[in-house]
Amino acid sequence: MSAMLDVTHDRVRQDGEAGFAPRAPRPRARTAGPLTQLFLLARNPIELWTQAHFDEPVVVERGVTGGRFLTVSDPQAIRRIFVDNAANYEKDALQLRVLRAGSPAGAGEGLLVARGELWRRTRRTLAPLFAPRRVATFARAMLAPAEARAERWFARGAHAVAIDSEMTALTYDILSATLFSDALAGDANGFARELAALLESIGRVHPFDALAAPDWAPRIGQGRARAARVWFNDAIDRLVAERRATIAAGAAAPPDILTALLQAADPETGAGLSAPEIAANLFTLIAAGHETTARALGWTLHLLARAPLWQDAAASEARGLGADPATWLDEAPVIRACLEEAMRLFPPVPFMSRASQGPDRLAGVEIGKGVLVCVAPWVLHRHRLLWDRPETFDPARFLPGARERIDRFAYLPFGAGPRICIGMGFAMQEGVIALAALLRRARFAPIGEEPDIVHRITLRPRRTLRLAVAAR
Ligand code: HEM
């Protein structure tokens, strides 16, 4: 890092110490009653957290059905859940029900919801698709859509942009290029519309689900999710059929994730994925990779708009980057730190849960089989015992030299252990490249009040998040 940048860091650090703490729901004084719990589970679960969650390493409560559940924010205990005793903690039924909502009977199970041997086989088969060397080959396909988007803002003389929908469109463009080489280009609008409808309906925890009502009980609002799933299944079937025909005809297939999925083989058995498994995993990669990355980018720009010295430091770093975007992740410590700090304060996945399969002891609490164990990045990343000035935006925590002091199990935007996000390297590379491309060209400034935050599987602004943009 150059001496000049070091000076910038010092100045920026002082600015950070002045203390910009973005708006967030105030923790409740005590646990909500059962009706409020049901209401907020559907409306906005992050409003359920109490002050004790942010102060205590572990909080034991009873859920609406009377079952015991633990919220764990002790790094050692989290390590036990995700790594040391991971076999004892399976994804729980409520989470799987929410993630599978609208999925037709007989659909294959994608990596995100698969369990047991199916999960192990799928993970082994997909892992090479996300190996660092392969992800690096996508760098240019990540850069071009980000550059084009900023150019479009200025070409149409925009002074303000809806940053959340712009980032949703940008991550769609990037996924479309890297997953299936824009083969659905004509359907881009339909794609964005159906995905938004699906996330809107599956992202809500239906009260019947929270109460563990049987499958036949009708869940109002799930009809739209089902219609969106049907739309996706048709689009994906068409994509797969066309690509299979290209490969069968001996023509050169594009070097994207779809081709890799069709040719993927389990390194242990040599077996490929079945047709329903290919469709389910293509859908999973789109759904899991789209909204999460869009929210990470949107929140980072929201925070940088309100921390101008950090924004300037990131923009000057962006301007100094070399010609090959595949190296930017390693060459842009300031941009990377801004992205990581944004995912600390606004983790795109704010909540993870598991069900214990047998007895264990977590942070001094004895648990039996069937206990719901929650690890909530929203809570963990703002925990009083783990972070200095937890509410303050200060990317300096993630600069080289300081980053190494953060406990691995105190910061979990991508989860940990065997079920860690398979797209982590892809998302970090995409995030840094997209931010660099945007910050090089545009200066962002806030408009109006800070947004309210809503938790719907991912963490989003409740209303459109608008930022002023000006050419740099
Ligand atoms: C900033 C962006 C992203 C964030 C914050 C994020 C976060 C996460 C988290 C927290 C998990 C673990 C959930 C748990 O253990 O309960 C996860 C799993 C997963 N993610 Fe991501 N993700 C991001 C981007 C992506 C991308 C770009 C892809 C693919 C293109 C992807 C695909 C997946 C898949 C398939 C899983 C399931 C892995 C398994 O269970 O083996 N994610 N992600």
XYZ file of C-alpha atoms and ligand atoms in Angstrom:
515
model
C 0.000 0.000 0.000
C 1.412 3.395 -0.888
C 2.391 5.976 1.734
C -0.187 8.342 0.230
C -2.988 5.888 0.842
C -1.766 5.378 4.421
C -2.184 9.105 5.030
C -5.686 8.908 3.551
C -6.472 6.050 5.947
C -5.438 8.165 8.931
C -7.591 11.089 7.827
C -10.478 8.787 7.072
C -10.106 7.018 10.386
C -10.476 10.343 12.190
C -13.611 11.030 10.187
C -14.926 7.574 11.160
C -14.293 8.361 14.812
C -16.569 11.357 14.475
C -19.130 8.549 14.464
C -21.602 7.936 11.674
C -24.040 5.351 13.029
C -26.681 4.433 10.437
C -30.307 4.218 11.473
C -31.473 0.828 12.759
C -34.468 -0.484 14.735
C -34.004 0.082 18.464
C -33.799 -3.259 20.358
C -36.895 -4.033 22.468
C -36.626 -3.789 26.254
C -38.128 -7.294 26.662
C -39.315 -10.290 24.606
C -42.493 -9.685 22.574
C -45.697 -11.557 23.415
C -46.839 -14.441 21.149
C -49.197 -12.373 18.952
C -46.618 -9.629 18.378
C -44.099 -12.377 17.599
C -46.354 -13.851 14.899
C -47.079 -10.408 13.474
C -43.418 -9.337 13.368
C -42.218 -12.701 12.030
C -44.345 -11.989 8.948
C -43.735 -8.241 8.833
C -40.186 -7.571 9.984
C -38.390 -10.094 12.230
C -35.431 -7.795 13.039
C -37.804 -5.756 15.205
C -38.071 -8.779 17.535
C -34.532 -8.589 18.933
C -34.181 -7.374 22.521
C -31.325 -5.495 24.200
C -30.296 -8.757 25.936
C -29.496 -10.306 22.530
C -26.920 -7.571 21.913
C -25.462 -7.839 25.442
C -25.421 -11.578 26.282
C -23.383 -14.375 24.654
C -26.440 -16.641 24.604
C -30.168 -16.013 25.125
C -32.617 -18.863 25.799
C -36.317 -18.308 24.938
C -39.566 -20.119 24.152
C -40.975 -19.782 20.614
C -44.651 -19.321 19.718
C -45.198 -23.103 19.700
C -43.577 -23.413 23.152
C -40.331 -24.953 21.850
C -37.036 -23.829 23.364
C -34.656 -21.818 21.181
C -31.214 -20.343 21.681
C -29.681 -17.275 20.083
C -25.935 -17.805 20.180
C -23.417 -14.945 19.844
C -20.425 -16.574 21.535
C -17.710 -17.186 18.893
C -16.533 -20.464 20.521
C -20.087 -21.831 20.606
C -20.693 -20.688 17.016
C -17.584 -22.535 15.970
C -19.014 -25.649 17.656
C -22.333 -25.296 15.775
C -20.872 -24.701 12.309
C -17.587 -26.629 12.446
C -16.564 -28.776 15.451
C -19.955 -30.459 15.956
C -21.596 -29.482 12.641
C -23.137 -32.962 12.168
C -25.319 -32.274 15.221
C -26.861 -29.151 13.655
C -29.043 -29.594 10.553
C -31.005 -26.868 8.786
C -34.389 -26.752 10.538
C -37.850 -27.474 9.105
C -39.154 -23.867 9.280
C -36.202 -22.473 7.333
C -36.478 -25.199 4.688
C -40.224 -24.591 4.384
C -39.675 -20.845 3.837
C -36.919 -21.431 1.266
C -38.906 -24.086 -0.629
C -42.172 -22.095 -0.760
C -43.940 -22.316 -4.110
C -41.683 -25.091 -5.313
C -43.679 -27.659 -7.347
C -44.044 -31.262 -6.179
C -41.294 -33.458 -7.605
C -38.867 -30.548 -8.164
C -35.225 -31.426 -7.542
C -33.563 -30.109 -4.391
C -30.925 -27.434 -4.891
C -27.782 -27.114 -2.745
C -29.305 -24.506 -0.406
C -32.059 -26.815 0.896
C -30.579 -30.294 0.284
C -29.636 -32.371 3.321
C -27.639 -35.527 4.100
C -26.089 -37.515 1.257
C -27.810 -35.438 -1.479
C -26.237 -32.257 -0.038
C -22.771 -33.885 0.212
C -22.891 -35.161 -3.384
C -24.218 -31.853 -4.771
C -21.660 -29.778 -2.856
C -18.756 -31.990 -4.102
C -20.050 -31.728 -7.666
C -20.578 -27.949 -7.638
C -17.428 -26.975 -5.683
C -15.125 -26.875 -8.770
C -17.530 -24.414 -10.455
C -16.676 -21.867 -7.759
C -12.935 -22.563 -7.412
C -10.908 -19.294 -7.302
C -9.297 -19.936 -10.691
C -12.647 -20.330 -12.383
C -14.177 -17.323 -10.605
C -11.243 -15.189 -11.836
C -12.253 -15.981 -15.434
C -15.566 -14.146 -14.801
C -13.896 -10.848 -13.830
C -14.459 -9.104 -17.167
C -18.046 -10.326 -17.369
C -18.537 -8.688 -13.940
C -16.877 -5.395 -14.924
C -18.653 -4.692 -18.228
C -22.240 -4.528 -16.854
C -21.130 -2.252 -13.965
C -19.398 0.156 -16.360
C -22.395 0.112 -18.690
C -24.804 0.888 -15.862
C -22.899 4.002 -14.716
C -22.539 5.168 -18.346
C -26.305 4.799 -18.756
C -26.975 7.020 -15.706
C -24.914 9.828 -17.170
C -26.103 9.326 -20.754
C -29.669 9.922 -19.631
C -28.565 12.909 -17.503
C -29.651 11.285 -14.229
C -29.028 13.241 -11.047
C -30.664 10.694 -8.767
C -30.953 6.911 -9.006
C -33.010 4.286 -7.163
C -29.926 2.500 -5.928
C -31.673 -0.679 -4.736
C -33.387 -1.465 -8.039
C -30.262 -0.385 -9.959
C -28.135 -2.841 -7.953
C -30.769 -5.573 -8.435
C -30.594 -4.959 -12.192
C -26.785 -4.898 -12.113
C -26.411 -8.195 -10.230
C -28.979 -9.708 -12.611
C -26.856 -8.569 -15.588
C -23.746 -10.058 -13.984
C -25.411 -13.380 -13.140
C -26.958 -13.552 -16.591
C -23.522 -13.076 -18.191
C -21.647 -15.505 -15.933
C -24.303 -18.185 -15.404
C -25.772 -18.517 -18.878
C -24.018 -16.021 -21.196
C -27.102 -13.771 -21.506
C -29.097 -16.550 -23.172
C -32.267 -15.210 -21.478
C -31.541 -11.641 -22.575
C -34.929 -11.164 -24.231
C -36.604 -12.193 -20.980
C -34.639 -9.926 -18.650
C -37.683 -7.921 -17.563
C -39.806 -10.997 -16.970
C -36.941 -12.488 -15.032
C -36.561 -9.493 -12.707
C -40.357 -9.264 -12.202
C -40.787 -12.957 -11.381
C -37.786 -13.026 -9.085
C -39.035 -9.964 -7.171
C -42.472 -11.611 -6.805
C -40.914 -14.834 -5.609
C -38.657 -13.170 -3.043
C -41.479 -10.966 -1.800
C -43.703 -13.953 -1.088
C -41.143 -16.515 0.075
C -39.322 -13.954 2.203
C -42.206 -13.670 4.656
C -42.492 -16.228 7.449
C -46.115 -17.269 7.169
C -47.811 -17.567 10.599
C -48.911 -21.124 9.691
C -45.273 -22.016 9.101
C -44.162 -20.465 12.392
C -46.898 -22.502 14.115
C -45.775 -25.664 12.241
C -49.258 -26.133 10.692
C -49.486 -29.139 8.333
C -48.672 -28.736 4.624
C -52.321 -28.921 3.498
C -53.253 -25.758 5.461
C -53.560 -22.990 2.806
C -50.929 -20.248 3.004
C -52.416 -17.054 1.582
C -49.965 -15.224 -0.672
C -48.131 -18.384 -1.747
C -50.073 -18.578 -5.028
C -47.884 -15.840 -6.511
C -44.749 -17.702 -5.397
C -46.016 -20.838 -7.142
C -46.741 -18.904 -10.349
C -43.208 -17.459 -10.274
C -41.722 -20.937 -9.753
C -43.639 -22.211 -12.791
C -42.275 -19.282 -14.837
C -38.716 -20.087 -13.723
C -39.053 -23.797 -14.338
C -40.160 -23.142 -17.930
C -37.386 -20.591 -18.561
C -34.737 -22.878 -17.053
C -35.983 -25.945 -18.950
C -35.713 -23.972 -22.200
C -32.208 -22.748 -21.348
C -30.995 -26.247 -20.456
C -32.560 -27.836 -23.571
C -30.956 -25.248 -25.880
C -27.546 -25.670 -24.268
C -27.731 -29.480 -24.372
C -28.530 -29.232 -28.097
C -25.494 -26.956 -28.633
C -23.202 -29.390 -26.807
C -24.721 -32.434 -28.598
C -24.205 -30.735 -31.975
C -20.494 -30.464 -31.140
C -20.593 -26.660 -31.330
C -18.433 -24.663 -28.902
C -20.510 -24.143 -25.747
C -19.949 -20.855 -23.888
C -17.583 -21.265 -20.895
C -20.229 -20.290 -18.319
C -21.707 -21.941 -15.217
C -24.543 -23.573 -17.188
C -22.091 -25.475 -19.405
C -20.073 -26.386 -16.296
C -23.247 -27.623 -14.541
C -24.160 -29.827 -17.506
C -20.651 -31.273 -17.609
C -20.071 -31.431 -13.813
C -19.206 -34.815 -12.328
C -18.956 -35.954 -8.721
C -15.178 -36.242 -8.134
C -15.773 -39.405 -6.026
C -18.116 -41.355 -8.309
C -17.874 -39.605 -11.680
C -21.706 -39.309 -11.784
C -23.292 -36.157 -13.203
C -26.357 -34.345 -11.867
C -29.838 -35.511 -12.943
C -32.004 -33.193 -15.095
C -34.202 -32.060 -12.122
C -31.045 -31.516 -10.040
C -29.495 -29.331 -12.756
C -32.673 -27.234 -12.988
C -32.977 -26.941 -9.194
C -29.342 -25.881 -8.804
C -29.458 -23.351 -11.625
C -32.500 -21.840 -9.950
C -30.718 -21.941 -6.544
C -27.655 -20.126 -7.849
C -29.824 -17.400 -9.382
C -31.988 -16.977 -6.276
C -29.138 -17.203 -3.732
C -26.669 -15.111 -5.714
C -28.827 -12.272 -6.957
C -30.609 -10.487 -4.138
C -27.808 -11.052 -1.568
C -25.139 -9.386 -3.699
C -27.505 -6.588 -4.787
C -28.232 -5.732 -1.152
C -24.518 -5.819 -0.224
C -23.758 -3.311 -3.011
C -26.767 -1.102 -2.236
C -25.977 -0.828 1.480
C -22.296 -0.146 0.777
C -23.189 2.790 -1.493
C -25.765 4.042 1.033
C -23.076 4.114 3.742
C -20.400 5.630 1.496
C -22.823 8.375 0.451
C -22.941 9.357 4.122
C -19.198 8.931 4.778
C -17.635 11.139 2.063
C -14.021 10.729 3.169
C -14.293 6.958 2.914
C -16.015 7.356 -0.436
C -13.169 9.551 -1.718
C -10.529 7.100 -0.432
C -12.337 4.215 -2.181
C -12.730 6.226 -5.413
C -9.062 7.201 -5.496
C -8.084 3.572 -4.921
C -10.460 2.551 -7.760
C -8.816 4.997 -10.163
C -5.382 3.523 -9.429
C -6.340 -0.098 -10.194
C -4.644 -1.977 -13.049
C -6.166 -3.128 -16.321
C -7.030 -6.703 -15.254
C -10.101 -6.781 -12.951
C -9.247 -10.355 -11.909
C -6.583 -8.880 -9.586
C -8.719 -6.116 -8.051
C -9.950 -8.090 -5.063
C -6.321 -8.269 -3.841
C -5.373 -4.763 -4.934
C -8.241 -2.780 -3.413
C -8.044 -3.068 0.406
C -10.076 0.117 1.003
C -12.982 -0.880 -1.276
C -12.941 -4.374 0.174
C -12.961 -2.977 3.734
C -15.939 -0.730 2.894
C -17.839 -3.727 1.502
C -16.990 -5.905 4.517
C -17.943 -3.166 7.000
C -21.241 -2.631 5.135
C -21.954 -6.385 5.419
C -21.167 -6.169 9.147
C -23.773 -3.459 9.736
C -26.241 -4.712 7.119
C -25.593 -8.451 6.662
C -27.491 -9.489 3.500
C -28.384 -12.763 5.298
C -29.194 -11.492 8.812
C -30.318 -14.805 10.321
C -29.299 -18.482 10.192
C -30.833 -21.362 12.116
C -30.273 -25.047 12.808
C -32.048 -27.827 14.745
C -29.992 -29.905 17.195
C -29.999 -33.620 16.334
C -28.862 -34.715 19.804
C -27.746 -33.303 23.166
C -24.910 -30.789 23.365
C -23.583 -27.915 25.476
C -23.365 -24.405 23.974
C -21.885 -21.445 25.861
C -22.632 -23.219 29.153
C -26.241 -24.111 28.236
C -27.228 -27.820 28.078
C -29.515 -28.581 25.147
C -31.378 -31.702 24.070
C -32.500 -32.974 20.667
C -34.785 -30.746 18.561
C -33.736 -27.372 19.994
C -33.726 -24.483 17.515
C -30.307 -22.826 17.505
C -30.054 -19.373 15.909
C -26.977 -17.480 14.816
C -28.009 -14.020 13.678
C -25.344 -11.962 11.891
C -27.575 -8.917 12.497
C -27.083 -9.430 16.265
C -23.577 -10.913 16.203
C -22.159 -8.089 14.060
C -23.533 -5.446 16.463
C -22.802 -7.323 19.685
C -21.497 -5.232 22.602
C -19.048 -7.940 23.747
C -17.461 -8.349 20.325
C -17.207 -4.926 18.691
C -15.906 -1.505 19.656
C -18.570 1.162 18.860
C -20.721 -1.543 17.221
C -23.204 0.836 15.582
C -20.545 3.027 13.935
C -19.576 2.670 10.273
C -15.789 2.324 10.370
C -14.213 0.375 7.491
C -10.791 0.736 9.200
C -11.719 -2.391 11.212
C -11.331 -4.398 7.998
C -8.099 -2.857 6.680
C -5.037 -5.123 6.597
C -3.464 -5.147 10.061
C -6.803 -4.763 11.843
C -8.798 -7.390 9.860
C -6.666 -10.250 11.234
C -7.742 -9.373 14.804
C -11.435 -10.034 14.103
C -12.508 -13.430 15.464
C -13.416 -15.728 12.553
C -16.674 -16.608 14.322
C -17.682 -13.035 15.215
C -18.172 -12.026 11.575
C -20.285 -14.345 9.440
C -21.825 -12.641 6.398
C -21.301 -15.859 4.414
C -21.846 -18.372 7.241
C -19.123 -20.883 8.187
C -18.164 -24.559 8.091
C -19.269 -27.127 5.504
C -22.391 -25.134 4.522
C -20.557 -21.838 4.080
C -21.763 -19.862 1.055
C -20.432 -21.629 -2.042
C -20.549 -18.281 -3.889
C -18.445 -16.333 -1.349
C -15.406 -15.842 -3.600
C -17.668 -15.041 -6.546
C -19.623 -12.463 -4.499
C -16.514 -10.769 -3.041
C -14.915 -10.472 -6.472
C -18.162 -9.210 -7.994
C -18.667 -6.728 -5.138
C -15.201 -5.185 -5.345
C -15.213 -4.994 -9.174
C -18.702 -3.459 -9.318
C -17.958 -0.923 -6.572
C -14.648 0.068 -8.176
C -16.308 0.539 -11.576
C -19.108 2.689 -10.092
C -16.939 4.754 -7.718
C -14.447 5.551 -10.472
C -17.186 7.245 -12.445
C -19.740 8.509 -9.965
C -19.910 10.461 -6.723
C -22.821 9.428 -4.508
C -24.632 11.675 -2.043
C -27.622 11.049 0.236
C -31.140 12.238 -0.545
C -33.563 12.726 2.326
C -33.877 10.546 5.402
C -32.101 7.258 5.944
C -34.272 4.267 5.006
C -36.090 1.929 7.395
C -34.747 -1.606 7.258
C -36.818 -4.698 6.635
C -35.809 -8.362 6.973
C -37.277 -10.658 4.273
C -34.702 -13.501 4.099
C -32.337 -10.668 3.069
C -32.045 -7.249 4.693
C -33.526 -4.483 2.540
C -34.575 -0.831 2.664
C -38.341 -0.658 3.227
C -38.809 2.053 0.581
C -36.819 2.858 -2.521
C -33.325 3.968 -1.557
C -32.461 6.964 -3.722
C -28.989 8.491 -3.983
C -27.821 11.590 -5.839
C -25.192 10.781 -8.489
C -22.725 13.132 -10.175
C -19.911 12.323 -12.591
C -16.473 12.334 -10.920
C -22.937 -10.838 -0.742
C -23.445 -11.919 -1.293
C -23.818 -13.185 -0.562
C -24.068 -13.392 0.772
C -24.020 -12.372 1.905
C -24.382 -14.801 0.933
C -24.644 -15.414 2.154
C -24.827 -16.771 2.324
C -24.956 -17.427 3.611
C -24.942 -16.726 4.970
C -25.092 -18.758 3.389
C -25.177 -19.862 4.457
C -26.574 -20.042 5.001
C -26.613 -21.024 6.170
O -25.590 -21.609 6.556
O -27.715 -21.222 6.722
C -25.084 -18.954 1.955
C -25.232 -20.170 1.327
C -25.264 -20.319 -0.045
N -25.007 -19.350 -1.004
Fe -24.568 -17.399 -0.652
N -24.325 -15.409 -0.295
C -23.976 -14.462 -1.240
C -23.769 -14.676 -2.594
C -23.939 -15.879 -3.238
C -23.682 -16.110 -4.641
C -23.144 -15.062 -5.625
C -24.033 -17.416 -4.899
C -23.972 -18.200 -6.194
C -23.817 -17.689 -7.389
C -24.484 -17.996 -3.638
C -24.932 -19.291 -3.474
C -25.143 -19.911 -2.247
C -25.512 -21.315 -2.106
C -25.762 -22.302 -3.234
C -25.573 -21.572 -0.713
C -25.874 -22.924 -0.036
C -24.563 -23.632 0.272
C -24.737 -24.982 0.969
O -25.697 -25.136 1.740
O -23.871 -25.836 0.775
N -24.395 -17.035 -2.653
N -24.896 -17.727 1.325
